[in-house]
Coordinates of N, CA, C and O in Angstrom, one line a residue:
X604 N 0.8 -1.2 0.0 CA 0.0 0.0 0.0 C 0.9 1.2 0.0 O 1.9 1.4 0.7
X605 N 0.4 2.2 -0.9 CA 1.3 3.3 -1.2 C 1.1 4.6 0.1 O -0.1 4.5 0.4
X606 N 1.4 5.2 0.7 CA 1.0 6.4 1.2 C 0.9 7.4 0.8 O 1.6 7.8 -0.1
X607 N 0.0 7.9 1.3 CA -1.0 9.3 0.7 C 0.0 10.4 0.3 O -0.1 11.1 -0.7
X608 N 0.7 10.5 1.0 CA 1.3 11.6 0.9 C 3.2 11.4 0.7 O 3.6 10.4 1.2
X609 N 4.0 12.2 0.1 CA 5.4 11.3 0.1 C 6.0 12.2 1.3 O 5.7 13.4 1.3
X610 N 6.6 11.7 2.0 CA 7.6 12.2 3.4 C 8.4 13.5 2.5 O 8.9 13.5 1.4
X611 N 8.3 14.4 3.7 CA 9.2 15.5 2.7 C 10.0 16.3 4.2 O 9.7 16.3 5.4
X612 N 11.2 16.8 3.4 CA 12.4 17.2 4.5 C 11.9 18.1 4.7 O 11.1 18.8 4.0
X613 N 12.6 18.3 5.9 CA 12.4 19.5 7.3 C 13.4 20.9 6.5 O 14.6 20.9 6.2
X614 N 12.7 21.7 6.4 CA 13.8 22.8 5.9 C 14.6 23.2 6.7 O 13.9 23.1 7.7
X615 N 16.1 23.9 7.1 CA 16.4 24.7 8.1 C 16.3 26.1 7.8 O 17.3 26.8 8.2
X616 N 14.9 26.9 6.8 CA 14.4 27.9 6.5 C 14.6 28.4 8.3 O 15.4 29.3 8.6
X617 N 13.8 27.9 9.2 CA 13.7 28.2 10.2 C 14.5 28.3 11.3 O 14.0 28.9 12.2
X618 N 15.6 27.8 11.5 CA 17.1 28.1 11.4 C 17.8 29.7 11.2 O 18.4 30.5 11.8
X619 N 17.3 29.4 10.0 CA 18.1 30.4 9.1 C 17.7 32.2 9.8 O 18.3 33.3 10.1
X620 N 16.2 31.5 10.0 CA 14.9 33.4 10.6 C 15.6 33.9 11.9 O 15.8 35.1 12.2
X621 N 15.9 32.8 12.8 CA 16.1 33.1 14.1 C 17.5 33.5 14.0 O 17.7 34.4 14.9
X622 N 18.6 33.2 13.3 CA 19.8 33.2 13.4 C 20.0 35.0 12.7 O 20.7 35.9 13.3
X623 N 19.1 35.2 11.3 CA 18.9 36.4 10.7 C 17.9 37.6 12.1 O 18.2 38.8 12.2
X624 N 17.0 37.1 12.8 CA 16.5 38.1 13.7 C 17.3 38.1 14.8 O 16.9 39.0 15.6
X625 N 18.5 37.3 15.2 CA 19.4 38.0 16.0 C 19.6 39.3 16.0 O 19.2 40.0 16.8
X626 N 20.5 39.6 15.0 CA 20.8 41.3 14.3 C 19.3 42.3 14.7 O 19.1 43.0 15.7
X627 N 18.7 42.0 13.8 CA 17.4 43.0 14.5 C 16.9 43.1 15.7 O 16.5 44.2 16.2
X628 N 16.9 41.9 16.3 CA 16.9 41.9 18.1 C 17.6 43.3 18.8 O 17.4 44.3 19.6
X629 N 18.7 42.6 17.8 CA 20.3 43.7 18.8 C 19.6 45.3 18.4 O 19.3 46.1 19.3
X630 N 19.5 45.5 17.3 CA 19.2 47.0 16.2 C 18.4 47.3 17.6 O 18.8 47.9 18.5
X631 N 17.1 46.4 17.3 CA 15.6 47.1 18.1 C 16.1 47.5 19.6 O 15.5 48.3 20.2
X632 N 17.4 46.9 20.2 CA 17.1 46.8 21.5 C 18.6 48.1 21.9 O 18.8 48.7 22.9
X633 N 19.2 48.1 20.7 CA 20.0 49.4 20.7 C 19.2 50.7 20.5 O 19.6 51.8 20.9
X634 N 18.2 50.5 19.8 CA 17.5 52.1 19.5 C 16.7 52.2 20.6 O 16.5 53.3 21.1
X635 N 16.1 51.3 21.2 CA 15.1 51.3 22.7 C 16.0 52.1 23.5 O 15.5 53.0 24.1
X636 N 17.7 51.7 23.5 CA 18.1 52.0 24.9 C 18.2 53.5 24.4 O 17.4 54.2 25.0
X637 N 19.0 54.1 23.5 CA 19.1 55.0 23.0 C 17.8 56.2 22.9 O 18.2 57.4 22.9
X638 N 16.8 56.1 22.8 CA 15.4 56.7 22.8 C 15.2 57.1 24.6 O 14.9 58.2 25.0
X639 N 15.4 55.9 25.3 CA 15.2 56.3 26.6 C 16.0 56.7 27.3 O 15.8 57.3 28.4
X640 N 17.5 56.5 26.8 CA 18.4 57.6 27.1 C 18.5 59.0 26.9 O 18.8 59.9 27.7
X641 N 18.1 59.2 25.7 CA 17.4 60.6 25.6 C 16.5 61.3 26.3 O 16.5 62.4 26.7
X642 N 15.3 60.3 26.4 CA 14.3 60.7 27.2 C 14.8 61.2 28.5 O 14.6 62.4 28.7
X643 N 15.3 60.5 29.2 CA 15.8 60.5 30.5 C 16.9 61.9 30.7 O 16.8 62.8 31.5
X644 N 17.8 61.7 29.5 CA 18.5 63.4 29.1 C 17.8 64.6 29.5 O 18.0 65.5 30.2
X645 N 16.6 64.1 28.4 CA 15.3 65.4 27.7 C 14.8 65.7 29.4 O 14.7 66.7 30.0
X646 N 14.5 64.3 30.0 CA 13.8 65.5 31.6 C 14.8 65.7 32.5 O 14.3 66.5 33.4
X647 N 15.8 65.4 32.8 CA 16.7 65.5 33.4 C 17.3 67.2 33.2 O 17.5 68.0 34.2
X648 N 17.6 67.5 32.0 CA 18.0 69.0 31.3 C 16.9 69.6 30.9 O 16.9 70.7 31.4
X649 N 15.9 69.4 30.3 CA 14.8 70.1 29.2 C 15.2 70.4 28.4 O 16.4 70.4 28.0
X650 N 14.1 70.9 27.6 CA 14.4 71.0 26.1 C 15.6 72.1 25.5 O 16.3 72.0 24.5
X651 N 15.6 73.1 26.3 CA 16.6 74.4 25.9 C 17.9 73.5 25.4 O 18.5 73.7 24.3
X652 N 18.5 72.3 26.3 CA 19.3 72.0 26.3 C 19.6 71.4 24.4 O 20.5 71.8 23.7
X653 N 18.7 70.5 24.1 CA 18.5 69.5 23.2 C 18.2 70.8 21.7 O 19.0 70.8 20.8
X654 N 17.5 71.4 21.8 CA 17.5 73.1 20.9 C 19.0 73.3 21.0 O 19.6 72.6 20.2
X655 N 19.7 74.1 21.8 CA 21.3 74.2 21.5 C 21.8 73.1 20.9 O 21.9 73.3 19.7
X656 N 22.1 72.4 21.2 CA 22.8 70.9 20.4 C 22.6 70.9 19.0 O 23.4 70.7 18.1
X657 N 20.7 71.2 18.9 CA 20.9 70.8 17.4 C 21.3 72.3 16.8 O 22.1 72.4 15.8
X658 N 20.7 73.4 17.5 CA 21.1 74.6 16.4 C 22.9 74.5 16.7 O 23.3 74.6 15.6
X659 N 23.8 74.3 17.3 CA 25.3 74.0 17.5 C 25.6 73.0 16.3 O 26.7 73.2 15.6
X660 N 25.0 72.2 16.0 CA 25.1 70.9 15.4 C 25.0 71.5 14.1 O 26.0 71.4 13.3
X661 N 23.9 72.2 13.8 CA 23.5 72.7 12.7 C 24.8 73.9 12.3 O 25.6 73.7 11.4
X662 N 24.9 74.8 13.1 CA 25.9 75.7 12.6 C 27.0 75.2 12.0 O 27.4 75.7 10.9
X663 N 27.7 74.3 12.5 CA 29.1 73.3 12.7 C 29.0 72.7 11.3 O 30.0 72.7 10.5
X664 N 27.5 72.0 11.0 CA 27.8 71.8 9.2 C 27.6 72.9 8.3 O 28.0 72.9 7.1
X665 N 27.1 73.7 8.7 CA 26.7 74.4 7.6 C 27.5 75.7 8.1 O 27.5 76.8 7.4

């Protein structure tokens, strides 16, 4: 008796996702810290502070 269906390999597609969403893990969990570092900046100083930097920033290239 034949079976219905033919046995088929396991891909390591899925392997492959977890090993590729390492990197993005790291990305997402570096701009998290980075955002709330600022945040934390932003009330710690206020805004006046973060206004100078970028108009400083701004002059400096241009």
């Amino acid at each position: 008796m034949q079976p219905l269906s033919a046995p088929q390999e396991i891909s390591s597609g899925s392997a492959g996702r977890r090993a590729a969403s390492a990197p993005v893990m790291a990305a997402v969990a570096l701009g998290v810290v980075l955002v709330a570092g600022a945040g934390i900046l932003w009330a710690q100083y206020g805004t006046a502070v973060f206004f100078e930097m970028i108009a400083a920033g701004f002059s400096a290239c241009f």
